[in-house]
Tab-separated table of C-alpha atoms and ligand atoms in Angstrom:
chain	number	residue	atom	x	y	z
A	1	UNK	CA	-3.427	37.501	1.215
A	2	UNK	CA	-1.682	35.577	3.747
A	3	UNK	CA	-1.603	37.711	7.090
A	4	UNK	CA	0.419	37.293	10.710
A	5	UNK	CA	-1.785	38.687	13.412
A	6	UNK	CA	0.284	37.394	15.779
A	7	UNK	CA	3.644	38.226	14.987
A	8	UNK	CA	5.199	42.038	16.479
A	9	UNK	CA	6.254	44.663	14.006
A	10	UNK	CA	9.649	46.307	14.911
A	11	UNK	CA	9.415	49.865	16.895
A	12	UNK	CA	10.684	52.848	15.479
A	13	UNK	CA	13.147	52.421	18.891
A	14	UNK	CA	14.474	48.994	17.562
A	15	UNK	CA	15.283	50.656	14.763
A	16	UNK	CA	17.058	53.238	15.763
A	17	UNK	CA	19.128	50.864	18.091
A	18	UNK	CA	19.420	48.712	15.008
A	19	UNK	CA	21.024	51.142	12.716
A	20	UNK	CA	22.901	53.127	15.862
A	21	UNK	CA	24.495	49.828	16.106
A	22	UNK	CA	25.133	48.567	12.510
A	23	UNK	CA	26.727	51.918	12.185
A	24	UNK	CA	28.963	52.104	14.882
A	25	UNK	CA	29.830	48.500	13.726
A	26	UNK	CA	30.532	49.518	10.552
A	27	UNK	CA	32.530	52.565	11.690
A	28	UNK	CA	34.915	49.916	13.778
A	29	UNK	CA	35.686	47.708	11.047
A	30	UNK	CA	36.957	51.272	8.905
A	31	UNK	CA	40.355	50.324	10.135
A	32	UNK	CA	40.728	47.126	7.799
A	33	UNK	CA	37.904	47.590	5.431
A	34	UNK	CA	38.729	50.963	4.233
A	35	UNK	CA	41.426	49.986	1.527
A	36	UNK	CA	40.403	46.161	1.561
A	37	UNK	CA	36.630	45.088	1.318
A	38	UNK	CA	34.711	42.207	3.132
A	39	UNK	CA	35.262	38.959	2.130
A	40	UNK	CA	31.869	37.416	0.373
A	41	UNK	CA	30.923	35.225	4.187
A	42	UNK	CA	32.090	35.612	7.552
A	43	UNK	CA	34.192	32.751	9.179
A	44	UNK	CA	33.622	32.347	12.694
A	45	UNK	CA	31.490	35.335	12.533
A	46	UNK	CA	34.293	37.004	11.181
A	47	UNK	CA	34.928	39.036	7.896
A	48	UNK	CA	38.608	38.586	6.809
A	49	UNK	CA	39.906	41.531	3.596
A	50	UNK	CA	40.059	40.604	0.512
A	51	UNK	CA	41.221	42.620	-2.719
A	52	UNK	CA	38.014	44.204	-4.446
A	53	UNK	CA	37.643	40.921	-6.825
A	54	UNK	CA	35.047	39.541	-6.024
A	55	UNK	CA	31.219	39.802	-6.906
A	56	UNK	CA	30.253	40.980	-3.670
A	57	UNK	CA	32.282	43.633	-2.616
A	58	UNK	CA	29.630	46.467	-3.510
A	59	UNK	CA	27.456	45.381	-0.337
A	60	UNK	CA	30.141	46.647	1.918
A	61	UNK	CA	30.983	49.616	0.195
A	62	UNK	CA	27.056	50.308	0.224
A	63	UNK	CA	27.114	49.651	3.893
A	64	UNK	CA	29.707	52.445	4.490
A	65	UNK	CA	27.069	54.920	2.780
A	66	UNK	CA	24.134	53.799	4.615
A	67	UNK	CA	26.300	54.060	7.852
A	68	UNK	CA	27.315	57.587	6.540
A	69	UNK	CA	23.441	58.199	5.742
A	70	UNK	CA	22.543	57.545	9.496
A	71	UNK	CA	25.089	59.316	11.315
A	72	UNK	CA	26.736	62.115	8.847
A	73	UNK	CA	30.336	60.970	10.111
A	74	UNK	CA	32.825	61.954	7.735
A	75	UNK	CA	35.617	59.171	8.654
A	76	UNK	CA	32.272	57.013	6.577
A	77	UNK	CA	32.157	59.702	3.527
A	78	UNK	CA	36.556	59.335	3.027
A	79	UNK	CA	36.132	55.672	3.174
A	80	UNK	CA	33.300	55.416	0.654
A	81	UNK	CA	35.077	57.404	-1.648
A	82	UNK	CA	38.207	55.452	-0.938
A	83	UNK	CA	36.360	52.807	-2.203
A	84	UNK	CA	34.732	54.422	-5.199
A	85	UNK	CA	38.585	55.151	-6.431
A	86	UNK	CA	38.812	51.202	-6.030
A	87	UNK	CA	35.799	50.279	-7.885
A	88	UNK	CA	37.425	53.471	-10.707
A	89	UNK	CA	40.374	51.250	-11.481
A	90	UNK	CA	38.534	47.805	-10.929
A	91	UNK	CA	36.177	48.518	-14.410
A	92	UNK	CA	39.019	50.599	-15.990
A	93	UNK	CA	41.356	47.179	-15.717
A	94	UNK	CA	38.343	44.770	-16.187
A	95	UNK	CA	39.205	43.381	-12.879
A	96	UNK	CA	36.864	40.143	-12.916
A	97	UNK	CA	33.933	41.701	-14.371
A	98	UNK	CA	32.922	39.410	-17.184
A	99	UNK	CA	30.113	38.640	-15.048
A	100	UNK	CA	26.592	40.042	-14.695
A	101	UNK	CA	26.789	41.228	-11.042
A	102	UNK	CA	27.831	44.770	-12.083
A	103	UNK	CA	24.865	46.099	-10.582
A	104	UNK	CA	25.452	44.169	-7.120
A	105	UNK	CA	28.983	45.655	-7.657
A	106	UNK	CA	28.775	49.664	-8.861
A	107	UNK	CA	24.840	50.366	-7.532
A	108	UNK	CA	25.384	50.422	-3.740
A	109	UNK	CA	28.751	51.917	-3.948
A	110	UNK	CA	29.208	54.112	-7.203
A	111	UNK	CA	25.530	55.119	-8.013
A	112	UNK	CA	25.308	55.903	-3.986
A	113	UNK	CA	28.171	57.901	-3.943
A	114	UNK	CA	26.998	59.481	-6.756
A	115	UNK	CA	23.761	59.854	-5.568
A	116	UNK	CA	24.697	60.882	-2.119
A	117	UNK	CA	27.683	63.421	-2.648
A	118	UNK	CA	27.923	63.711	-6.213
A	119	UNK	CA	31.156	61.885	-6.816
A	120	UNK	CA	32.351	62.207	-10.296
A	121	UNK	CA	34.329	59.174	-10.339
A	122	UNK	CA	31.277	56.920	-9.005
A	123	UNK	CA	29.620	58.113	-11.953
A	124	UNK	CA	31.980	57.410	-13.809
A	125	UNK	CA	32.824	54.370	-12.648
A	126	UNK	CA	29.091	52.897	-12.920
A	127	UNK	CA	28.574	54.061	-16.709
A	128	UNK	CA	31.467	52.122	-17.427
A	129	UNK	CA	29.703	49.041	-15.414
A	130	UNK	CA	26.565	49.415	-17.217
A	131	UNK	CA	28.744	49.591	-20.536
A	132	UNK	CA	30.366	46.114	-19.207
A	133	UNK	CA	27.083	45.085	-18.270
A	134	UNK	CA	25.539	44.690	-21.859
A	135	UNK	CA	28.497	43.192	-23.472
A	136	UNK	CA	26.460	40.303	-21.986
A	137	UNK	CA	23.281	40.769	-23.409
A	138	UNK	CA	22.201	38.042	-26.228
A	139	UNK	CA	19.821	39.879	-28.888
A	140	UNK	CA	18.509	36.014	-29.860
A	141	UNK	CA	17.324	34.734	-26.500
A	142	UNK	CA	16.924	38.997	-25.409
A	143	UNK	CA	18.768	38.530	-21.820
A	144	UNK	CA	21.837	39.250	-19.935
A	145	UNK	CA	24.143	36.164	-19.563
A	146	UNK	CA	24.551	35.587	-15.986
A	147	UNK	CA	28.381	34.099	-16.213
A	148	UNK	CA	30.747	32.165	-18.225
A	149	UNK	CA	32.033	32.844	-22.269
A	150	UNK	CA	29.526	33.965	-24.014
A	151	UNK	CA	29.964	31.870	-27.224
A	152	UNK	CA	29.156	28.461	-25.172
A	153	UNK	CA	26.139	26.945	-25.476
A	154	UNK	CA	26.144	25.621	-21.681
A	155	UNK	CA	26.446	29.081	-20.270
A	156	UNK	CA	23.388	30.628	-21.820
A	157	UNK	CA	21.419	31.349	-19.612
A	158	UNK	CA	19.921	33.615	-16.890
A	159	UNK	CA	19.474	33.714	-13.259
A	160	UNK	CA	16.806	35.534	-11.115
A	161	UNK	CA	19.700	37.172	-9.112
A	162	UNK	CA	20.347	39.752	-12.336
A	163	UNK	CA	16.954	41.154	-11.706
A	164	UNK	CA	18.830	43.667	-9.009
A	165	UNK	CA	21.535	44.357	-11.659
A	166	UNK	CA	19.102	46.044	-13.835
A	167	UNK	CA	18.304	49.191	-11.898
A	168	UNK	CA	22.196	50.345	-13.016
A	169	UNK	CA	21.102	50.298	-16.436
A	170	UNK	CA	18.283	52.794	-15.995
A	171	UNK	CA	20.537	54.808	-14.017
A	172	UNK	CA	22.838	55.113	-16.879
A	173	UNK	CA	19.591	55.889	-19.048
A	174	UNK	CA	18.379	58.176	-17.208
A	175	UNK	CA	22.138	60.068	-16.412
A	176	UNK	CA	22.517	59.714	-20.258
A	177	UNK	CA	19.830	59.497	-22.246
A	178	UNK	CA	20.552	56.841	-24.169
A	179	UNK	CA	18.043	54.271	-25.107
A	180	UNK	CA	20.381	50.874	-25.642
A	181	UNK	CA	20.684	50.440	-21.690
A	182	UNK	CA	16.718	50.522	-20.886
A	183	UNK	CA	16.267	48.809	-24.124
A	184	UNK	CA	18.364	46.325	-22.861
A	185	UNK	CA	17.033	46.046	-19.372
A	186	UNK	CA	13.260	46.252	-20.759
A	187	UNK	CA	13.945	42.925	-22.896
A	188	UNK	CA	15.888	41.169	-19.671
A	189	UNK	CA	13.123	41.533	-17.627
A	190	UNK	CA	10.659	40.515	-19.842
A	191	UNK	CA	12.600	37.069	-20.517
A	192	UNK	CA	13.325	36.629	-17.153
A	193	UNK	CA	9.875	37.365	-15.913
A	194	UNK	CA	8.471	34.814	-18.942
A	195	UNK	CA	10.557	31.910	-17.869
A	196	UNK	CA	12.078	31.887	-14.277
A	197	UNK	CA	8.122	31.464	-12.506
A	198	UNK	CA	6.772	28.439	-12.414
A	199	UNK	CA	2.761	27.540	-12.273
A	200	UNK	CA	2.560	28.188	-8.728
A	201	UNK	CA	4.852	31.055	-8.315
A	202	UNK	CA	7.803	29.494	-6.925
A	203	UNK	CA	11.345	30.301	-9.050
A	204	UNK	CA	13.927	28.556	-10.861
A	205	UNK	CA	17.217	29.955	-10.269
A	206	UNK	CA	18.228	29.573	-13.658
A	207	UNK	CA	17.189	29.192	-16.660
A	208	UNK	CA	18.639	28.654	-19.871
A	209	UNK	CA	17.506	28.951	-23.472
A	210	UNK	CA	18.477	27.415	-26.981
A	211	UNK	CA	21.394	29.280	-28.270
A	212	UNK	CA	20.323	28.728	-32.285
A	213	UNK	CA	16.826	29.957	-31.840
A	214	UNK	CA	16.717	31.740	-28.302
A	215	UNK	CA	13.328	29.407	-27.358
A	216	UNK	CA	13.157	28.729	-23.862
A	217	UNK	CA	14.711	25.110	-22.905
A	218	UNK	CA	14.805	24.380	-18.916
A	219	UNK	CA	14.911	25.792	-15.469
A	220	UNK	CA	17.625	24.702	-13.012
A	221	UNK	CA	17.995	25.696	-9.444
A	222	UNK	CA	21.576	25.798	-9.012
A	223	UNK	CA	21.991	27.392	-5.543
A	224	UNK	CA	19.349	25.812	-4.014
A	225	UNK	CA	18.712	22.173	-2.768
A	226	UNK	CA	17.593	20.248	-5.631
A	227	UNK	CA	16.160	21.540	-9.440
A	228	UNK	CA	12.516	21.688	-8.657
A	229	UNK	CA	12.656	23.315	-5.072
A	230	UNK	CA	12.837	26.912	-4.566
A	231	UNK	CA	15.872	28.057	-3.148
A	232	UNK	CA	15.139	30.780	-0.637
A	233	UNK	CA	17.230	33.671	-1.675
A	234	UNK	CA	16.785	33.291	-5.247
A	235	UNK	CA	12.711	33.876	-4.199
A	236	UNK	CA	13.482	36.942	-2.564
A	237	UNK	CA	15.628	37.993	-5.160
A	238	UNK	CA	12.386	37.318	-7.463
A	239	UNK	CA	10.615	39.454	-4.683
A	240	UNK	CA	12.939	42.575	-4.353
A	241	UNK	CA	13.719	42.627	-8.488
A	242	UNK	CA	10.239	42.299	-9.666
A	243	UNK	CA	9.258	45.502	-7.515
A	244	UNK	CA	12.292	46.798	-9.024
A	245	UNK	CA	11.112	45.974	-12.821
A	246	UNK	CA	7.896	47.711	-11.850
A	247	UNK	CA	9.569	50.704	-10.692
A	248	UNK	CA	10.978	51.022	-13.560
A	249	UNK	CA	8.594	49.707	-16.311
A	250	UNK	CA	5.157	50.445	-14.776
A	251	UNK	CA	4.162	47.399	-16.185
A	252	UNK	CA	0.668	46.583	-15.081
A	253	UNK	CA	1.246	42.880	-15.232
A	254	UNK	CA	4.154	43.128	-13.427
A	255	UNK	CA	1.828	43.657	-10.093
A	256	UNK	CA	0.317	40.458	-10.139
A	257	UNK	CA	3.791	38.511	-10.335
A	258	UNK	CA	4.917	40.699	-7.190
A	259	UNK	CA	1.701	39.580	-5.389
A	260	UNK	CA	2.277	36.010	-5.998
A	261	UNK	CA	5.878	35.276	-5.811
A	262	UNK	CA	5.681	37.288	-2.657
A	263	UNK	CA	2.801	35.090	-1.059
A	264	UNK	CA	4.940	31.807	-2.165
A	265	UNK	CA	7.529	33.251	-0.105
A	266	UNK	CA	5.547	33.864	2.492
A	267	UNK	CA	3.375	30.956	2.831
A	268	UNK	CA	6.883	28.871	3.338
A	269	UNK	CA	8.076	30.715	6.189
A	270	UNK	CA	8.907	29.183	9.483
A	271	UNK	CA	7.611	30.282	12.691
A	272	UNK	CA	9.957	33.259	12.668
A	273	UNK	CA	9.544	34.163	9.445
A	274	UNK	CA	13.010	33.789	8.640
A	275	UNK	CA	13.234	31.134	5.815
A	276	UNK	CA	16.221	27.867	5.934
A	277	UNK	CA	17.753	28.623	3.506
A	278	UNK	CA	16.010	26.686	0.404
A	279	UNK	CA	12.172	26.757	1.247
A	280	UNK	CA	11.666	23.400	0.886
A	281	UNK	CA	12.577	23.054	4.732
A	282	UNK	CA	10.555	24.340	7.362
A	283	UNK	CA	11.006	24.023	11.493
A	284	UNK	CA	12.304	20.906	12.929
A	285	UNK	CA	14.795	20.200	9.715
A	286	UNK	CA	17.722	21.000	10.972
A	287	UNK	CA	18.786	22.915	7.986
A	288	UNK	CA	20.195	26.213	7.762
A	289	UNK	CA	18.864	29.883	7.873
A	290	UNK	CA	18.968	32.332	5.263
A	291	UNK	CA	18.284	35.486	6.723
A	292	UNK	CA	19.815	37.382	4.433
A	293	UNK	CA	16.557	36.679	2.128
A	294	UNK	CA	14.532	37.669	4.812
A	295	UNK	CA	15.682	41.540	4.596
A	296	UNK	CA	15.973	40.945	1.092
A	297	UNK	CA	12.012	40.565	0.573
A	298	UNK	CA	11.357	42.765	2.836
A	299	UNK	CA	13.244	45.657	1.432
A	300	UNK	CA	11.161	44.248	-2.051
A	301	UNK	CA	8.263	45.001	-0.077
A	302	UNK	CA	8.662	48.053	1.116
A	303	UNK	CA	9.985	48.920	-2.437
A	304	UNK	CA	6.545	48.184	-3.780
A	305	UNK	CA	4.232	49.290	-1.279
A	306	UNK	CA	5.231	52.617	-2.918
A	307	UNK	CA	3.290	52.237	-5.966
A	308	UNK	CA	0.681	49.728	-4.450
A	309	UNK	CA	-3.313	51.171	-3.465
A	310	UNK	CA	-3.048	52.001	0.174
A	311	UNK	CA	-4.688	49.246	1.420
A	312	UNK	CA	-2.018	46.851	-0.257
A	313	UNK	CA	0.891	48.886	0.905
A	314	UNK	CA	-0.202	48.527	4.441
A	315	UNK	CA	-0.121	45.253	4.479
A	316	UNK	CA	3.383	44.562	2.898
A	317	UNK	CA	5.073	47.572	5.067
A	318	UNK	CA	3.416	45.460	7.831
A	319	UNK	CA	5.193	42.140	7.210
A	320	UNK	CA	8.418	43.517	6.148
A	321	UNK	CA	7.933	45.061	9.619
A	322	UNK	CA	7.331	42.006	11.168
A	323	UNK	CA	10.192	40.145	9.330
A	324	UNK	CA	12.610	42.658	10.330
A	325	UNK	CA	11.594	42.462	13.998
A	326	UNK	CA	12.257	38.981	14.041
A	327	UNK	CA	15.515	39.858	12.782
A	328	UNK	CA	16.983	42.045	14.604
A	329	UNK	CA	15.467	40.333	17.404
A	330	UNK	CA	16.706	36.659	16.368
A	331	UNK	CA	19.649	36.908	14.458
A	332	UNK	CA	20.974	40.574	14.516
A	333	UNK	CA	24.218	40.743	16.049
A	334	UNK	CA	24.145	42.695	19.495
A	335	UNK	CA	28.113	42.245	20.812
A	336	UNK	CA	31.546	43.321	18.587
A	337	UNK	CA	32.684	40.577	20.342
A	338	UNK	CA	30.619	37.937	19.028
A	339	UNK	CA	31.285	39.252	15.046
A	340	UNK	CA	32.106	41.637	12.875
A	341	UNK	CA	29.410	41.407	11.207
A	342	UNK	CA	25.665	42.228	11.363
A	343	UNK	CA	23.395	39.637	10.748
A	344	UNK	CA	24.552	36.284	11.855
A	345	UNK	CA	22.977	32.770	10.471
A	346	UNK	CA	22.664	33.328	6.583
A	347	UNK	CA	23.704	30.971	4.079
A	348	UNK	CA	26.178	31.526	1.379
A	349	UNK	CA	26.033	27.956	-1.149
A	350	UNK	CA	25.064	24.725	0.695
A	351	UNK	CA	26.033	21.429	-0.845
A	352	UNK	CA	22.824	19.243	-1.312
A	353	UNK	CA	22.683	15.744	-2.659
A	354	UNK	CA	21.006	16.988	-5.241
A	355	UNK	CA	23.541	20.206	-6.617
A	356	UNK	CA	26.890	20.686	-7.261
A	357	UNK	CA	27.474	23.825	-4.893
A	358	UNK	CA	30.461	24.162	-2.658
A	359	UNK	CA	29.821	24.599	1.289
A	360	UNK	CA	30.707	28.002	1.729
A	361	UNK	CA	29.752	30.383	4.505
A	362	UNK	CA	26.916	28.050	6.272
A	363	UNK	CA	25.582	29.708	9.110
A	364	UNK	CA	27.405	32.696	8.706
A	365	UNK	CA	26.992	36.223	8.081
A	366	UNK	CA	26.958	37.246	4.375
A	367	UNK	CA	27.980	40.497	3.291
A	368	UNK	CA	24.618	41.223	1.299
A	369	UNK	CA	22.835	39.959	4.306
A	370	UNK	CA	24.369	42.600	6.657
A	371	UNK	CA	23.899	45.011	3.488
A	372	UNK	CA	19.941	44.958	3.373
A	373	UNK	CA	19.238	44.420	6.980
A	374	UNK	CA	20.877	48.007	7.122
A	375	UNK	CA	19.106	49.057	4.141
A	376	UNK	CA	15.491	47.688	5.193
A	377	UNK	CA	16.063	49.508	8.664
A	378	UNK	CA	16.334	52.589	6.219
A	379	UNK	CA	13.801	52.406	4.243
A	380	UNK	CA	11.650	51.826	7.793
A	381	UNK	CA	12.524	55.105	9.218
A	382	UNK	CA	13.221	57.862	6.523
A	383	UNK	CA	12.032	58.433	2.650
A	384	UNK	CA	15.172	56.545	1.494
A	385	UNK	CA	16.468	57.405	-2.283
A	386	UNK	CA	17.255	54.313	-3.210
A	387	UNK	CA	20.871	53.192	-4.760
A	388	UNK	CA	18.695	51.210	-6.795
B	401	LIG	N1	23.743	36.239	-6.476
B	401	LIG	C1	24.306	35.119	-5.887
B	401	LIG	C2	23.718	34.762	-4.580
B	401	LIG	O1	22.677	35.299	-4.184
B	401	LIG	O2	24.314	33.916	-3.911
C-alpha cells in the first residue's frame, strides 16, 4: 500500500480552527442562504442564491447542520429547518427531481435533520425522495438511471456519482421496514460495482447497458477529460460510495474494490495530494484542481477505516489526515473577504477536446467541495453519525 512518510497529518488544533471557521462562515452567509440556497459553483469566489432547483442544493443545507453540530447555535438549527420546509414542498411538487441525485439532495439536509433533531417533515420529506428515487430503477439492466426519460435508449445508463445516493434508500429501509428500497439499492450497487472499474482500478463515469437485454455495452467518462481517463471526482466518488456499499452490504468482496480504487487514486496524486481535476494530469500541467475530491476520498476513508483490521484503518485515517492538512493548508479559505465560500480551487465541468461538458465553475469553490471538507474535519475530531 502506497504510503507518504513525508507528508504532515492535520493537528487536532487545525481542526478546530478549520471548523471554528467554516462555521462562523457559514453562520455569515445565514442572511441570504437561509430562504435561498447556494448556487452549484462560486463566481469570483462567490456563491450567488438560487431557488432550491438544482441538484446540489442539499450540500448547503448539510453544511448548516454540520455548522449547527460544531457550535450548538440555534440561528443554524431555524435555518436548517427552514430549509427542510423547502426541500417538504420541493418533492411534494416534483420540483426537478426526475433525476437520481435525491440522495445528494434529501441525505445531508432531511435525513440530518432528522437524524439530528428529529424533524418530522425531514423524514418525511426523504421517504418521499427515496420513493422518487426508484421510479428510476430498471429491473432489466438492475440499476438506477442516472438522468434523462426513462423510455430512451441513450439515457440508460449509470454513473459512479449515484453510489452516494444509495445510503437514502437504506435509511428509508431501515425507518420502514420495507424491503423494495434495499432491494433496490443491493442490485444498483452490484451493477455498478460489475461495470464502472476497469482492469486496473481506475473508473468510468458512466456506463450504459443494452436496453432489450440489460447486458453491459460501454463505459464513457463524461465529466472528465476524455473516455478512457479517469476523471478525478468521479474516482473519489468510487472511493467514498464503495465504503458506503460496504457499510451497508458487508460484502466481503466489496473490501478489495475499496483497497484498489483507493490506491489508483492515490498513486495519481500530485505533490500535494490534491488531484487536477481529471487524474490524467499531474504537476507542471497547468490544469485545474479538484479539491473537492480530495475531501471526498478522504471522508471515504475514514468511512471505511471503521470496519477495516486495525492495522488497515491506521493507515487510511492517516492519509485522509494528510490530505486534509494539505487542504486546509493549501486551498481552505482563511479571509470572508476573499469568498464566501470554503474551499477555493475545485472544479465544477471542464470542457476538454475530448467531451462535450460546459466550462462551469473552473477554479472555484463548489458547494459539495465546501460540504465534505466540513464533513471530513468532523469525522476527524468526534464519532460523527453520519447523514449517510
Ligand atoms: N455528481 C455530479 C458531479 O460530481 O459533478
Amino acid at each position: 500500500m502506497l504510503t507518504f512518510p513525508d507528508k504532515k497529518e492535520i493537528t487536532t488544533e487545525e481542526i478546530q480552527k478549520a471548523l471554528d471557521f467554516s462555521s462562523e462562515q457559514v453562520i455569515r452567509n445565514l442572511d441570504i442562504f437561509t430562504d435561498s440556497f447556494q448556487k452549484a459553483y462560486s463566481e469570483n469566489g462567490f456563491y450567488q442564491p438560487i431557488p432550491n432547483n438544482y441538484w446540489t442544493t442539499g450540500f448547503w443545507t448539510g453544511e448548516i447542520w454540520l455548522a449547527y453540530e460544531h457550535t450548538g447555535d440555534n440561528r443554524l438549527k431555524d435555518a436548517g429547518e427552514r430549509q427542510i420546509d423547502s426541500f417538504l414542498e420541493r418533492i411534494n411538487k416534483k420540483i426537478e427531481v426526475d433525476h437520481h441525485d435525491m440522495g445528494f439532495l434529501y441525505s445531508p439536509s432531511c435525513v440530518a435533520g432528522y437524524k439530528l433533531i428529529g424533524s418530522k417533515k425531514g423524514r418525511e420529506a426523504a421517504i418521499k425522495a427515496a420513493d422518487q428515487l426508484i421510479t428510476r430503477f430498471h429491473p432489466v439492466g438492475e440499476f438506477i438511471q442516472a438522468w434523462g426519460p426513462m423510455d430512451a435508449p441513450e439515457n440508460y445508463r449509470l454513473i459512479i456519482d449515484c453510489l452516494l445516493n444509495l445510503p437514502l434508500l437504506y435509511w428509508a429501509f431501515e425507518e420502514t421496514g420495507e424491503e423494495k428500497y434495499k432491494e433496490i439499492a443491493d442490485k444498483h450497487i452490484h451493477t455498478a460495482l460489475a461495470n464502472v472499474i476497469r482492469e486496473d482500478y481506475s473508473t468510468w463515469h458512466t456506463f450504459f447497458f443494452d436496453m432489450k437485454t440489460g447486458a453491459p455495452d460501454h463505459g464513457a467518462t463524461c465529466q472528465g477529460y476524455r473516455d478512457g481517463s479517469a476523471w478525478a471526482r468521479g474516482q473519489a466518488w468510487g472511493v467514498y460510495g464503495t465504503a458506503l456499499a460496504y457499510k451497508y452490504t458487508h460484502r466481503d468482496s466489496y473490501l478489495p474494490i475499496f483497497k484498489n480504487v483507493c490506491e489508483y487514486f492515490l498513486t495519481h496524486l500530485p505533490e500535494d495530494m490534491v488531484p487536477y481535476w481529471d487524474l490524467e494530469f499531474t504537476d507542471g500541467s497547468n490544469e485545474p484542481r479538484d479539491s473537492s475530491s480530495a475531501s471526498i476520498a478522504a471522508c471515504g476513508m475514514l468511512e471505511m477505516a471503521k470496519y477495516l483490521e486495525k492495522e488497515d484503518a491506521v493507515h487510511y485515517t492517516r492519509i485522509a489526515k494528510q490530505i486534509m492538512k494539505s487542504v486546509y493548508e493549501n486551498y481552505a479559505v482563511k479571509d470572508e473577504k476573499q469568498s464566501n465560500g470554503l474551499v477555493l480551487h475545485s472544479t465544477y465541468s471542464n470542457h476538454s477536446p475530448y467531451n462535450t461538458c460546459n466550462h462551469y465553475g473552473v477554479d472555484e469553490c463548489n458547494s459539495w467541495g465546501d460540504y465534505f471538507y466540513m464533513e471530513a474535519l468532523t469525522r476527524l475530531i468526534k464519532d460523527w453519525r453520519l447523514y449517510w
